[in-house]
Amino acid sequence: MRAALSVIMVVVPCAAQSFLSGGLTRFAGIDTSNLTGDNGPAYYAAFQGPYTVARDAAGNLYIGEIARIRRIDLHGIITTIAGTGVAGESGDGGLATSAQINYVGGIAIGSTGNLYFSEDQARIRRIAPDGIISTFAVESGPAGLAVDSENRLYVAEPNNAAVRVIGQDGTVSTFAGNGTVGYGGEGGPALQAQLTQPRDLAFDTAGNLYIADGQRVAKIDTYGLLSRIAGDPSLPLGSPSQDEIPATQSSLTAFSVATDPAGDVFVATPRVRKITPDGIIHAFAGVEESTPLAFTEACGQALKATVRAAGMKADANGNVFFINQLANRLEEATPAGMISTLAGAGPNLFTGDGGPASAATFASPNAIAFDKQGNLYIADTNNNRIRRIDASGMVSTVVGDGGPVYNQDPACSPDQDKFLRNPQGVAVDAAGDIFVADTGKNRVVEIAPDGTQSTIGGLFSKPQGVLPGGAGNVFVTDSGNSALKKIGSSGNIQILWTGGAAGSMAFDAAGDLFFPALYTVQRRSVTGVISPVAGTGEFTFAAAPGFVSGVEEVGDAQAVAIDSEGSIYVADAGKGVIERISHNCALSVDGGATLRQPTGLAFDTRSNLYIADAAQGTIWVGTPTTPPANEAPTPYFGRTGIQSAAPANLVTPMGEPPAPPLEAPIAPGELLRIRGVCIGPFEPVSVAFGASGTLSTSAGRTQILFNNTPAPLISVSSGEIIAQAPFELDGLSAAPVALTYNSIAIQASITVQAANPAVFTMNSEPSGPALALNQDGTLNSAANPAPAGSIVVLYATGTGQTLPPGLDGTAPLGTDLPHPELPVLVTIASENAGLLYAGDAPGFVGLTQLNVRVPTSIVGGGAQPITLDVGGFPLNQSNVTVYVSP
């Protein structure tokens, strides 16, 4: 039986929340984020959940989003005509631009200028030509809309399997559907026919109404008779669709429908297909979707592009305008087989080479770096270039010139080795060599001062950060492999760490390497020791009402920089801020009022901090204040701050808010891993045994007490402490915890239980191969399995009080070693493993050694699951295995 989790109560001093007292100023790049809004070219607009599109008689296009309706005029300029951008349902009787709207599902425009839209599957609202908004009708689940030649509004109601018609006087009547779900009644009156899931409607020039209805497209003619023009509901749902056959024999699921004056009918299935007047169905835009697709316009070839169409409209020339939900874009497909984006490309531009950086534009700039002459290099990621801003403020391309820019698919032109693809990392060494993490090409390239370019590492997967070190070494954050790697001077690649490395790195004055790792920043010392220095390792977006992530949490570390005093700066793209951990280990944040997606950091020689903001296409600059000399640290526990040093599962109750933190139980004598921020010194301290043969309970100005009993310390650092739970916790069900670092204290409480067993694993994960030795002393592995009947040695912690009673911080030696007070049971492949020894591992603190015999009754070989039970407390892990010979 496992005890309930407990809640940490953290008490910390307030941390300063600002270190850029002078604010930020724009150094380079026009703020292209303003192009994503109104009154600019629609091409660069950004949409929020677009779903439907409409077209008026003049050719203006209307886009329905989550919280607004926007219009693109004949000049390509986009404006909002309804909604404030904040979802809601208010504002009737006032201007539509001041009203709140919520989830636009369909739009239709009458000849008198009224615009109708269905909202939140609950009602239909009308915007009059003077811009006044009102509720026109309350319907049950309205979706697609259409207006006939007499300005009557038709409403598709998928929830009711019906189509309603609403007159100008507000009178509502049923136009199609007998109230039951199905496909019956074809060839007869629409009112007596069945509908299944009518989603969208469209009229042709003759007054016939077309319905996107489940596995078919239905047509209701001017006599009120319903027929099927496309789709075969008798085919199993999801059957492969076929083109160039009679449309009524093809499998499809109809999401939207549109018509043109030539008599063609277009249907989103979700690719776009065309039914010609002869009844044959043809592919029009998009490939057949068999697996989840990634967005591509396939060099403008409509039949090779990826399309998931929502709302559609066609013009008199047979061009189809549709929302492509794969990229939140408005696209156009032509009868000539071409496809292009009309709106929604986002804030990417490429201009300004040869001119001042303040007038240039960038496309999602990421890493930035200075050379020793003071030139600033920018990884202009979506423009596939490295650009340089010289000391006079002029911008130029130095790597990747001639390659495709943001709106040119690299696949559409012959590639050259000198071209880059989505580079996200850049650095310059003292000799002037430029190093580039060429992310899209999975390589690292070096460009000599004479322009010679060579690949120095190609065994990467989405490398994001690159940084030259001493002795010809180059460090790389290989994000696709979650690894920190080193390219040696001879070109050999060494894996240094596999805990999630990504983003741009920095060295401090001592030569230690700092690198981002998602929710943390890690430091690799010159001796090769890796330890966390920023971030608790957990981050939760606003999943609970009123929850705001704390200053101690890193949301998405993209870059790290170190100032001359040793303070750490983190570009947190997830929170849109810069975080600082001062050299005194005090936490603060800044930049949130200006930044949106900080991705790159660099200091110049005058201690000015430069920040690349990918979302705004801008490089900002500010001067951080100097931390006060007497500044106190601000320690924080992580959300899973106290747990077994062996990788155990942590149980978070479903539906619980992310704060305050939740903890797993601990057991007397257990090895603990305590995570947090500023809970110890930046320089990790390893604790040695004292003259009395015990570990110290104080190191690096850090001490931690459980129920007022100091815990023996094994290692201490700013992000992690390894300690032993005092045996004095035996018999308690809970205990207060007090951690003190540099005279600043934080408190917590922890659940205690008699045992909390966990086995150490090879991969440091709660599942996978156990750290086990075979009978001959070699490491157990897939290539070196244990024979049946042989002895395997396992290592665990959390087995509780011992006999004789354990001594805190003492590593027992000799032959008569303490053993668990509670009974121990081990199984392999569900078979009882003979327990030959269960007791303290000689020379270690808090470590239990288990010598077990592999059962001879095991059938088969390979990785076999093991279990461990100590006094009724089961293994707090899942699928831990040992390898057994067949």
PDB file of C-alpha atoms in Angstrom, residues 546-798:
ATOM      1  CA  GLY A 546      -5.144  31.518 -11.660  1.00  0.00           C
ATOM      2  CA  PHE A 547      -1.911  29.518 -11.863  1.00  0.00           C
ATOM      3  CA  VAL A 548       1.159  31.487 -12.861  1.00  0.00           C
ATOM      4  CA  SER A 549       4.497  29.766 -13.286  1.00  0.00           C
ATOM      5  CA  GLY A 550       7.030  30.830 -10.706  1.00  0.00           C
ATOM      6  CA  VAL A 551      10.231  32.721 -11.284  1.00  0.00           C
ATOM      7  CA  GLU A 552      12.137  29.536 -10.512  1.00  0.00           C
ATOM      8  CA  GLU A 553      10.711  27.681 -13.508  1.00  0.00           C
ATOM      9  CA  VAL A 554      12.159  27.688 -17.008  1.00  0.00           C
ATOM     10  CA  GLY A 555       9.530  27.183 -19.682  1.00  0.00           C
ATOM     11  CA  ASP A 556      11.600  26.587 -22.822  1.00  0.00           C
ATOM     12  CA  ALA A 557      15.282  27.410 -22.605  1.00  0.00           C
ATOM     13  CA  GLN A 558      16.582  28.369 -26.047  1.00  0.00           C
ATOM     14  CA  ALA A 559      19.835  30.128 -25.218  1.00  0.00           C
ATOM     15  CA  VAL A 560      22.123  30.906 -22.306  1.00  0.00           C
ATOM     16  CA  ALA A 561      24.651  33.700 -21.798  1.00  0.00           C
ATOM     17  CA  ILE A 562      27.086  34.440 -18.969  1.00  0.00           C
ATOM     18  CA  ASP A 563      28.131  37.942 -17.969  1.00  0.00           C
ATOM     19  CA  SER A 564      31.550  38.973 -16.709  1.00  0.00           C
ATOM     20  CA  GLU A 565      30.501  38.416 -13.084  1.00  0.00           C
ATOM     21  CA  GLY A 566      29.248  34.889 -13.668  1.00  0.00           C
ATOM     22  CA  SER A 567      25.506  35.544 -13.665  1.00  0.00           C
ATOM     23  CA  ILE A 568      23.469  33.239 -15.908  1.00  0.00           C
ATOM     24  CA  TYR A 569      20.922  34.608 -18.403  1.00  0.00           C
ATOM     25  CA  VAL A 570      18.348  32.339 -20.032  1.00  0.00           C
ATOM     26  CA  ALA A 571      16.269  33.076 -23.132  1.00  0.00           C
ATOM     27  CA  ASP A 572      12.954  31.477 -22.139  1.00  0.00           C
ATOM     28  CA  ALA A 573      10.852  31.208 -25.291  1.00  0.00           C
ATOM     29  CA  GLY A 574       8.073  29.403 -23.438  1.00  0.00           C
ATOM     30  CA  LYS A 575       7.490  32.276 -21.001  1.00  0.00           C
ATOM     31  CA  GLY A 576       8.624  35.083 -23.309  1.00  0.00           C
ATOM     32  CA  VAL A 577      11.147  36.461 -20.800  1.00  0.00           C
ATOM     33  CA  ILE A 578      14.821  36.557 -19.918  1.00  0.00           C
ATOM     34  CA  GLU A 579      15.638  34.885 -16.617  1.00  0.00           C
ATOM     35  CA  ARG A 580      18.704  35.714 -14.593  1.00  0.00           C
ATOM     36  CA  ILE A 581      20.371  33.621 -11.921  1.00  0.00           C
ATOM     37  CA  SER A 582      22.851  36.058 -10.458  1.00  0.00           C
ATOM     38  CA  HIS A 583      26.332  35.076  -9.360  1.00  0.00           C
ATOM     39  CA  ASN A 584      24.860  35.301  -5.844  1.00  0.00           C
ATOM     40  CA  CYS A 585      22.182  32.789  -6.930  1.00  0.00           C
ATOM     41  CA  ALA A 586      19.262  35.221  -6.784  1.00  0.00           C
ATOM     42  CA  LEU A 587      16.503  34.711  -9.369  1.00  0.00           C
ATOM     43  CA  SER A 588      14.806  37.451 -11.386  1.00  0.00           C
ATOM     44  CA  VAL A 589      13.007  37.868 -14.713  1.00  0.00           C
ATOM     45  CA  ASP A 590      12.606  40.718 -17.177  1.00  0.00           C
ATOM     46  CA  GLY A 591      11.688  41.551 -20.738  1.00  0.00           C
ATOM     47  CA  GLY A 592       8.134  40.239 -20.613  1.00  0.00           C
ATOM     48  CA  ALA A 593       6.651  43.602 -21.588  1.00  0.00           C
ATOM     49  CA  THR A 594       8.672  43.660 -24.813  1.00  0.00           C
ATOM     50  CA  LEU A 595       9.680  40.153 -25.805  1.00  0.00           C
ATOM     51  CA  ARG A 596       7.520  37.452 -27.331  1.00  0.00           C
ATOM     52  CA  GLN A 597       9.821  34.561 -28.208  1.00  0.00           C
ATOM     53  CA  PRO A 598      13.420  35.144 -27.126  1.00  0.00           C
ATOM     54  CA  THR A 599      15.680  32.605 -28.794  1.00  0.00           C
ATOM     55  CA  GLY A 600      19.204  34.046 -28.821  1.00  0.00           C
ATOM     56  CA  LEU A 601      21.479  35.861 -26.344  1.00  0.00           C
ATOM     57  CA  ALA A 602      24.889  37.500 -26.607  1.00  0.00           C
ATOM     58  CA  PHE A 603      26.916  40.053 -24.632  1.00  0.00           C
ATOM     59  CA  ASP A 604      29.115  42.649 -26.236  1.00  0.00           C
ATOM     60  CA  THR A 605      32.357  43.892 -24.698  1.00  0.00           C
ATOM     61  CA  ARG A 606      30.498  46.699 -22.894  1.00  0.00           C
ATOM     62  CA  SER A 607      28.184  44.280 -21.022  1.00  0.00           C
ATOM     63  CA  ASN A 608      25.159  45.083 -23.190  1.00  0.00           C
ATOM     64  CA  LEU A 609      22.835  42.121 -23.645  1.00  0.00           C
ATOM     65  CA  TYR A 610      21.498  41.430 -27.167  1.00  0.00           C
ATOM     66  CA  ILE A 611      18.365  39.325 -27.558  1.00  0.00           C
ATOM     67  CA  ALA A 612      17.001  37.665 -30.713  1.00  0.00           C
ATOM     68  CA  ASP A 613      13.200  37.555 -30.739  1.00  0.00           C
ATOM     69  CA  ALA A 614      12.066  34.992 -33.309  1.00  0.00           C
ATOM     70  CA  ALA A 615       8.384  35.922 -33.194  1.00  0.00           C
ATOM     71  CA  GLN A 616       9.021  39.601 -33.857  1.00  0.00           C
ATOM     72  CA  GLY A 617      11.963  39.197 -36.216  1.00  0.00           C
ATOM     73  CA  THR A 618      13.892  41.641 -34.076  1.00  0.00           C
ATOM     74  CA  ILE A 619      17.181  41.960 -32.210  1.00  0.00           C
ATOM     75  CA  TRP A 620      16.769  43.867 -28.931  1.00  0.00           C
ATOM     76  CA  VAL A 621      19.462  45.329 -26.705  1.00  0.00           C
ATOM     77  CA  GLY A 622      19.513  46.295 -23.030  1.00  0.00           C
ATOM     78  CA  THR A 623      21.993  46.750 -20.211  1.00  0.00           C
ATOM     79  CA  PRO A 624      21.462  44.572 -17.129  1.00  0.00           C
ATOM     80  CA  THR A 625      21.973  46.138 -13.738  1.00  0.00           C
ATOM     81  CA  THR A 626      24.722  44.779 -11.506  1.00  0.00           C
ATOM     82  CA  PRO A 627      23.452  42.498  -8.727  1.00  0.00           C
ATOM     83  CA  PRO A 628      24.060  43.990  -5.279  1.00  0.00           C
ATOM     84  CA  ALA A 629      27.117  42.590  -3.552  1.00  0.00           C
ATOM     85  CA  ASN A 630      25.029  41.640  -0.516  1.00  0.00           C
ATOM     86  CA  GLU A 631      22.252  40.029  -2.562  1.00  0.00           C
ATOM     87  CA  ALA A 632      20.904  36.889  -0.889  1.00  0.00           C
ATOM     88  CA  PRO A 633      20.186  33.662  -2.804  1.00  0.00           C
ATOM     89  CA  THR A 634      16.591  32.693  -3.548  1.00  0.00           C
ATOM     90  CA  PRO A 635      16.376  28.910  -3.181  1.00  0.00           C
ATOM     91  CA  TYR A 636      13.359  26.985  -4.490  1.00  0.00           C
ATOM     92  CA  PHE A 637      12.351  23.353  -4.383  1.00  0.00           C
ATOM     93  CA  GLY A 638      11.283  21.788  -7.664  1.00  0.00           C
ATOM     94  CA  ARG A 639       7.769  20.438  -8.072  1.00  0.00           C
ATOM     95  CA  THR A 640       9.100  16.916  -7.650  1.00  0.00           C
ATOM     96  CA  GLY A 641      11.902  18.193  -5.477  1.00  0.00           C
ATOM     97  CA  ILE A 642      12.356  15.295  -3.016  1.00  0.00           C
ATOM     98  CA  GLN A 643      12.331  11.765  -4.355  1.00  0.00           C
ATOM     99  CA  SER A 644      14.269   8.545  -4.509  1.00  0.00           C
ATOM    100  CA  ALA A 645      17.761   8.788  -5.943  1.00  0.00           C
ATOM    101  CA  ALA A 646      16.831   5.710  -7.950  1.00  0.00           C
ATOM    102  CA  PRO A 647      14.489   6.656 -10.825  1.00  0.00           C
ATOM    103  CA  ALA A 648      11.029   6.078  -9.348  1.00  0.00           C
ATOM    104  CA  ASN A 649       7.586   6.808 -10.701  1.00  0.00           C
ATOM    105  CA  LEU A 650       5.963   9.913  -9.259  1.00  0.00           C
ATOM    106  CA  VAL A 651       2.198   9.705  -8.976  1.00  0.00           C
ATOM    107  CA  THR A 652       0.253  12.923  -9.625  1.00  0.00           C
ATOM    108  CA  PRO A 653      -3.487  12.595  -8.934  1.00  0.00           C
ATOM    109  CA  MET A 654      -5.616  13.210 -12.011  1.00  0.00           C
ATOM    110  CA  GLY A 655      -7.281  16.607 -12.095  1.00  0.00           C
ATOM    111  CA  GLU A 656      -4.954  18.110  -9.503  1.00  0.00           C
ATOM    112  CA  PRO A 657      -3.648  21.605 -10.282  1.00  0.00           C
ATOM    113  CA  PRO A 658       0.059  21.865 -11.051  1.00  0.00           C
ATOM    114  CA  ALA A 659       0.781  23.928  -7.930  1.00  0.00           C
ATOM    115  CA  PRO A 660       1.658  23.514  -5.151  1.00  0.00           C
ATOM    116  CA  PRO A 661       4.171  20.708  -5.725  1.00  0.00           C
ATOM    117  CA  LEU A 662       3.451  17.064  -5.056  1.00  0.00           C
ATOM    118  CA  GLU A 663       5.944  14.629  -3.592  1.00  0.00           C
ATOM    119  CA  ALA A 664       6.492  10.898  -3.510  1.00  0.00           C
ATOM    120  CA  PRO A 665       6.905   9.279  -0.087  1.00  0.00           C
ATOM    121  CA  ILE A 666      10.351   8.524   1.303  1.00  0.00           C
ATOM    122  CA  ALA A 667      11.654   5.802   3.606  1.00  0.00           C
ATOM    123  CA  PRO A 668      14.158   5.854   6.455  1.00  0.00           C
ATOM    124  CA  GLY A 669      17.725   5.448   5.200  1.00  0.00           C
ATOM    125  CA  GLU A 670      16.723   5.998   1.548  1.00  0.00           C
ATOM    126  CA  LEU A 671      19.043   7.703  -0.911  1.00  0.00           C
ATOM    127  CA  LEU A 672      17.300  10.912  -1.980  1.00  0.00           C
ATOM    128  CA  ARG A 673      17.613  13.202  -4.971  1.00  0.00           C
ATOM    129  CA  ILE A 674      16.522  16.742  -4.065  1.00  0.00           C
ATOM    130  CA  ARG A 675      15.975  19.065  -7.019  1.00  0.00           C
ATOM    131  CA  GLY A 676      15.485  22.788  -7.129  1.00  0.00           C
ATOM    132  CA  VAL A 677      17.097  26.097  -7.969  1.00  0.00           C
ATOM    133  CA  CYS A 678      19.758  27.848  -5.895  1.00  0.00           C
ATOM    134  CA  ILE A 679      19.624  25.140  -3.224  1.00  0.00           C
ATOM    135  CA  GLY A 680      23.403  24.971  -3.079  1.00  0.00           C
ATOM    136  CA  PRO A 681      26.581  26.415  -4.621  1.00  0.00           C
ATOM    137  CA  PHE A 682      27.127  26.693  -8.380  1.00  0.00           C
ATOM    138  CA  GLU A 683      30.326  24.694  -8.011  1.00  0.00           C
ATOM    139  CA  PRO A 684      29.222  21.168  -7.063  1.00  0.00           C
ATOM    140  CA  VAL A 685      30.618  19.852  -3.778  1.00  0.00           C
ATOM    141  CA  SER A 686      31.209  16.139  -3.226  1.00  0.00           C
ATOM    142  CA  VAL A 687      31.181  15.139   0.420  1.00  0.00           C
ATOM    143  CA  ALA A 688      33.856  12.803   1.744  1.00  0.00           C
ATOM    144  CA  PHE A 689      33.712  10.585   4.826  1.00  0.00           C
ATOM    145  CA  GLY A 690      35.052  12.269   7.932  1.00  0.00           C
ATOM    146  CA  ALA A 691      37.511  10.880  10.449  1.00  0.00           C
ATOM    147  CA  SER A 692      34.649   9.164  12.268  1.00  0.00           C
ATOM    148  CA  GLY A 693      33.641   7.320   9.077  1.00  0.00           C
ATOM    149  CA  THR A 694      30.423   9.239   8.534  1.00  0.00           C
ATOM    150  CA  LEU A 695      29.274  11.759   5.951  1.00  0.00           C
ATOM    151  CA  SER A 696      28.935  15.394   6.942  1.00  0.00           C
ATOM    152  CA  THR A 697      25.472  16.919   7.287  1.00  0.00           C
ATOM    153  CA  SER A 698      26.681  20.310   6.084  1.00  0.00           C
ATOM    154  CA  ALA A 699      28.501  21.167   2.843  1.00  0.00           C
ATOM    155  CA  GLY A 700      28.734  24.129   0.507  1.00  0.00           C
ATOM    156  CA  ARG A 701      26.866  26.264   3.073  1.00  0.00           C
ATOM    157  CA  THR A 702      23.927  23.875   2.638  1.00  0.00           C
ATOM    158  CA  GLN A 703      22.085  21.762   5.180  1.00  0.00           C
ATOM    159  CA  ILE A 704      18.793  19.859   5.012  1.00  0.00           C
ATOM    160  CA  LEU A 705      16.831  18.629   8.023  1.00  0.00           C
ATOM    161  CA  PHE A 706      14.064  16.024   8.173  1.00  0.00           C
ATOM    162  CA  ASN A 707      11.994  16.339  11.332  1.00  0.00           C
ATOM    163  CA  ASN A 708      14.850  18.441  12.755  1.00  0.00           C
ATOM    164  CA  THR A 709      17.383  15.672  12.085  1.00  0.00           C
ATOM    165  CA  PRO A 710      20.179  16.695   9.677  1.00  0.00           C
ATOM    166  CA  ALA A 711      20.524  14.464   6.633  1.00  0.00           C
ATOM    167  CA  PRO A 712      23.948  13.125   5.599  1.00  0.00           C
ATOM    168  CA  LEU A 713      25.015  14.761   2.333  1.00  0.00           C
ATOM    169  CA  ILE A 714      26.680  12.981  -0.572  1.00  0.00           C
ATOM    170  CA  SER A 715      26.848  15.851  -3.094  1.00  0.00           C
ATOM    171  CA  VAL A 716      25.534  19.408  -3.177  1.00  0.00           C
ATOM    172  CA  SER A 717      24.994  21.831  -6.054  1.00  0.00           C
ATOM    173  CA  SER A 718      22.681  24.704  -6.966  1.00  0.00           C
ATOM    174  CA  GLY A 719      20.249  22.432  -8.800  1.00  0.00           C
ATOM    175  CA  GLU A 720      20.553  19.063  -7.065  1.00  0.00           C
ATOM    176  CA  ILE A 721      21.437  17.523  -3.718  1.00  0.00           C
ATOM    177  CA  ILE A 722      22.044  13.816  -3.102  1.00  0.00           C
ATOM    178  CA  ALA A 723      21.427  12.922   0.538  1.00  0.00           C
ATOM    179  CA  GLN A 724      20.334  10.108   2.801  1.00  0.00           C
ATOM    180  CA  ALA A 725      17.014  10.220   4.641  1.00  0.00           C
ATOM    181  CA  PRO A 726      17.745   9.889   8.365  1.00  0.00           C
ATOM    182  CA  PHE A 727      16.893   6.537   9.945  1.00  0.00           C
ATOM    183  CA  GLU A 728      15.253   8.586  12.731  1.00  0.00           C
ATOM    184  CA  LEU A 729      12.213   8.918  10.411  1.00  0.00           C
ATOM    185  CA  ASP A 730      11.321   5.304  11.192  1.00  0.00           C
ATOM    186  CA  GLY A 731       7.794   5.096  12.566  1.00  0.00           C
ATOM    187  CA  LEU A 732       6.686   8.511  11.257  1.00  0.00           C
ATOM    188  CA  SER A 733       4.012   9.063   8.628  1.00  0.00           C
ATOM    189  CA  ALA A 734       5.105  12.597   7.726  1.00  0.00           C
ATOM    190  CA  ALA A 735       7.976  14.921   8.461  1.00  0.00           C
ATOM    191  CA  PRO A 736       8.780  18.611   8.046  1.00  0.00           C
ATOM    192  CA  VAL A 737      11.739  19.424   5.820  1.00  0.00           C
ATOM    193  CA  ALA A 738      13.952  22.500   6.173  1.00  0.00           C
ATOM    194  CA  LEU A 739      16.691  23.331   3.675  1.00  0.00           C
ATOM    195  CA  THR A 740      19.129  26.138   4.355  1.00  0.00           C
ATOM    196  CA  TYR A 741      21.526  27.580   1.808  1.00  0.00           C
ATOM    197  CA  ASN A 742      23.753  30.517   2.684  1.00  0.00           C
ATOM    198  CA  SER A 743      21.529  31.319   5.689  1.00  0.00           C
ATOM    199  CA  ILE A 744      18.305  31.400   3.593  1.00  0.00           C
ATOM    200  CA  ALA A 745      15.793  28.694   4.561  1.00  0.00           C
ATOM    201  CA  ILE A 746      12.912  27.034   2.736  1.00  0.00           C
ATOM    202  CA  GLN A 747      10.462  24.553   4.202  1.00  0.00           C
ATOM    203  CA  ALA A 748       8.487  21.582   2.965  1.00  0.00           C
ATOM    204  CA  SER A 749       6.693  18.530   4.257  1.00  0.00           C
ATOM    205  CA  ILE A 750       7.101  14.977   3.087  1.00  0.00           C
ATOM    206  CA  THR A 751       5.185  11.734   3.508  1.00  0.00           C
ATOM    207  CA  VAL A 752       7.132   8.937   5.187  1.00  0.00           C
ATOM    208  CA  GLN A 753       6.484   5.224   4.959  1.00  0.00           C
ATOM    209  CA  ALA A 754       8.338   2.163   6.195  1.00  0.00           C
ATOM    210  CA  ALA A 755       9.746   1.320   2.745  1.00  0.00           C
ATOM    211  CA  ASN A 756       9.758   2.819  -0.728  1.00  0.00           C
ATOM    212  CA  PRO A 757      11.821   0.394  -2.805  1.00  0.00           C
ATOM    213  CA  ALA A 758      13.335   1.357  -6.145  1.00  0.00           C
ATOM    214  CA  VAL A 759      16.012  -0.389  -8.216  1.00  0.00           C
ATOM    215  CA  PHE A 760      18.814   1.497  -9.941  1.00  0.00           C
ATOM    216  CA  THR A 761      18.617   1.220 -13.731  1.00  0.00           C
ATOM    217  CA  MET A 762      21.159   1.518 -16.537  1.00  0.00           C
ATOM    218  CA  ASN A 763      19.306   4.381 -18.228  1.00  0.00           C
ATOM    219  CA  SER A 764      18.361   6.279 -15.031  1.00  0.00           C
ATOM    220  CA  GLU A 765      14.696   5.938 -15.994  1.00  0.00           C
ATOM    221  CA  PRO A 766      11.809   4.327 -14.020  1.00  0.00           C
ATOM    222  CA  SER A 767      11.764   1.513 -16.566  1.00  0.00           C
ATOM    223  CA  GLY A 768      14.390  -0.347 -18.534  1.00  0.00           C
ATOM    224  CA  PRO A 769      17.378  -2.578 -17.804  1.00  0.00           C
ATOM    225  CA  ALA A 770      18.402  -2.800 -14.147  1.00  0.00           C
ATOM    226  CA  LEU A 771      21.944  -1.949 -13.131  1.00  0.00           C
ATOM    227  CA  ALA A 772      22.862  -5.581 -12.489  1.00  0.00           C
ATOM    228  CA  LEU A 773      25.972  -7.717 -12.274  1.00  0.00           C
ATOM    229  CA  ASN A 774      26.161 -11.281 -13.470  1.00  0.00           C
ATOM    230  CA  GLN A 775      27.706 -14.022 -11.335  1.00  0.00           C
ATOM    231  CA  ASP A 776      31.129 -13.475 -12.927  1.00  0.00           C
ATOM    232  CA  GLY A 777      31.055  -9.759 -12.015  1.00  0.00           C
ATOM    233  CA  THR A 778      30.371  -8.516 -15.550  1.00  0.00           C
ATOM    234  CA  LEU A 779      27.563  -6.111 -16.358  1.00  0.00           C
ATOM    235  CA  ASN A 780      24.257  -7.741 -17.255  1.00  0.00           C
ATOM    236  CA  SER A 781      23.115  -6.714 -20.758  1.00  0.00           C
ATOM    237  CA  ALA A 782      21.356  -7.973 -23.858  1.00  0.00           C
ATOM    238  CA  ALA A 783      24.712  -9.131 -25.164  1.00  0.00           C
ATOM    239  CA  ASN A 784      25.691 -10.590 -21.784  1.00  0.00           C
ATOM    240  CA  PRO A 785      22.588 -12.234 -20.265  1.00  0.00           C
ATOM    241  CA  ALA A 786      22.530 -14.234 -17.044  1.00  0.00           C
ATOM    242  CA  PRO A 787      22.073 -18.003 -17.408  1.00  0.00           C
ATOM    243  CA  ALA A 788      19.159 -19.614 -15.607  1.00  0.00           C
ATOM    244  CA  GLY A 789      20.212 -20.762 -12.167  1.00  0.00           C
ATOM    245  CA  SER A 790      23.054 -18.239 -11.920  1.00  0.00           C
ATOM    246  CA  ILE A 791      23.304 -15.375  -9.446  1.00  0.00           C
ATOM    247  CA  VAL A 792      22.491 -11.767 -10.343  1.00  0.00           C
ATOM    248  CA  VAL A 793      23.306  -8.774  -8.135  1.00  0.00           C
ATOM    249  CA  LEU A 794      20.811  -5.877  -8.039  1.00  0.00           C
ATOM    250  CA  TYR A 795      21.121  -2.512  -6.293  1.00  0.00           C
ATOM    251  CA  ALA A 796      18.191  -0.756  -4.643  1.00  0.00           C
ATOM    252  CA  THR A 797      17.346   1.931  -2.139  1.00  0.00           C
ATOM    253  CA  GLY A 798      14.335   2.707   0.021  1.00  0.00           C
TER     254      GLY A 798
END
